[in-house]
Amino acid sequence: MTEIEKACEHALVLFTDHCTKYPAEIVVEPLAWRRRCRDLAEDYAWLLFCKNNQLPPNKRLTTPPMPPLLK
């Protein structure tokens, strides 16, 4: 499992846990609950987008060999 898949899974767990707390928390803090729900949904959507639209590997990230030391 790649890091992005782990992040997607974790975001989904956070989102579903938040939604199961709806009956208890919506009465106390409805605006805070809705804001957190929206944030979690946006985070999950962004992670899914990143997972489905991965960039090709950057070949310039490899470090060039060190030049020999002059004496």
C-alpha positions as MATLAB code, in Angstrom:
seq = 'MTEIEKACEHALVLFTDHCTKYPAEIVVEPLAWRRRCRDLAEDYAWLLFCKNNQLPPNKRLTTPPMPPLLK';
ca = [
       0.000    0.000    0.000;
       1.455    3.356   -1.011;
       1.582    6.441    1.200;
      -1.222    8.129   -0.718;
      -3.449    5.073   -0.297;
      -2.729    5.059    3.443;
      -3.582    8.759    3.611;
      -6.861    8.174    1.733;
      -7.781    5.341    4.060;
      -6.986    7.432    7.133;
      -9.012   10.392    5.837;
     -11.969    8.104    5.174;
     -11.758    6.679    8.706;
     -11.723   10.199   10.173;
     -14.686   11.213    8.008;
     -16.806    8.171    8.886;
     -15.981    8.510   12.598;
     -17.036   12.136   12.472;
     -20.293   11.226   10.745;
     -21.135    8.555   13.331;
     -20.880   11.217   16.044;
     -23.533   13.304   14.278;
     -26.491   12.636   16.641;
     -24.551   13.639   19.755;
     -22.531   16.568   18.390;
     -25.040   18.249   16.077;
     -27.129   19.348   19.070;
     -24.194   20.880   20.931;
     -22.131   22.514   18.163;
     -23.953   22.344   14.813;
     -21.773   24.896   13.002;
     -18.526   23.392   14.244;
     -19.708   19.909   13.265;
     -20.668   21.040    9.750;
     -17.387   22.923    9.298;
     -15.337   19.909   10.378;
     -17.424   17.638    8.145;
     -16.836   19.914    5.155;
     -13.103   20.077    5.880;
     -12.805   16.299    6.155;
     -14.762   15.798    2.935;
     -12.546   18.299    1.087;
      -9.380   16.646    2.414;
     -10.592   13.229    1.314;
     -11.563   14.529   -2.130;
      -8.148   16.158   -2.550;
      -6.344   12.945   -1.569;
      -8.435   10.953   -4.050;
      -7.605   13.487   -6.750;
      -3.891   13.211   -5.957;
      -4.111    9.419   -5.979;
      -5.842    9.311   -9.351;
      -3.688   12.004  -10.995;
      -0.152   11.221   -9.936;
       2.655   13.183  -11.500;
       5.370   11.325  -13.363;
       8.565   10.855  -11.358;
      10.940   13.790  -11.503;
      14.264   12.619  -12.882;
      16.036   15.787  -11.727;
      15.648   14.859   -8.073;
      18.622   12.519   -8.163;
      21.793   14.132   -6.911;
      24.613   14.404   -9.424;
      27.919   12.720   -8.583;
      30.377   14.836   -6.665;
      33.319   16.168   -8.700;
      36.762   14.926   -7.652;
      38.590   17.052   -5.121;
      41.511   19.052   -6.460;
      44.743   19.011   -4.494;
];
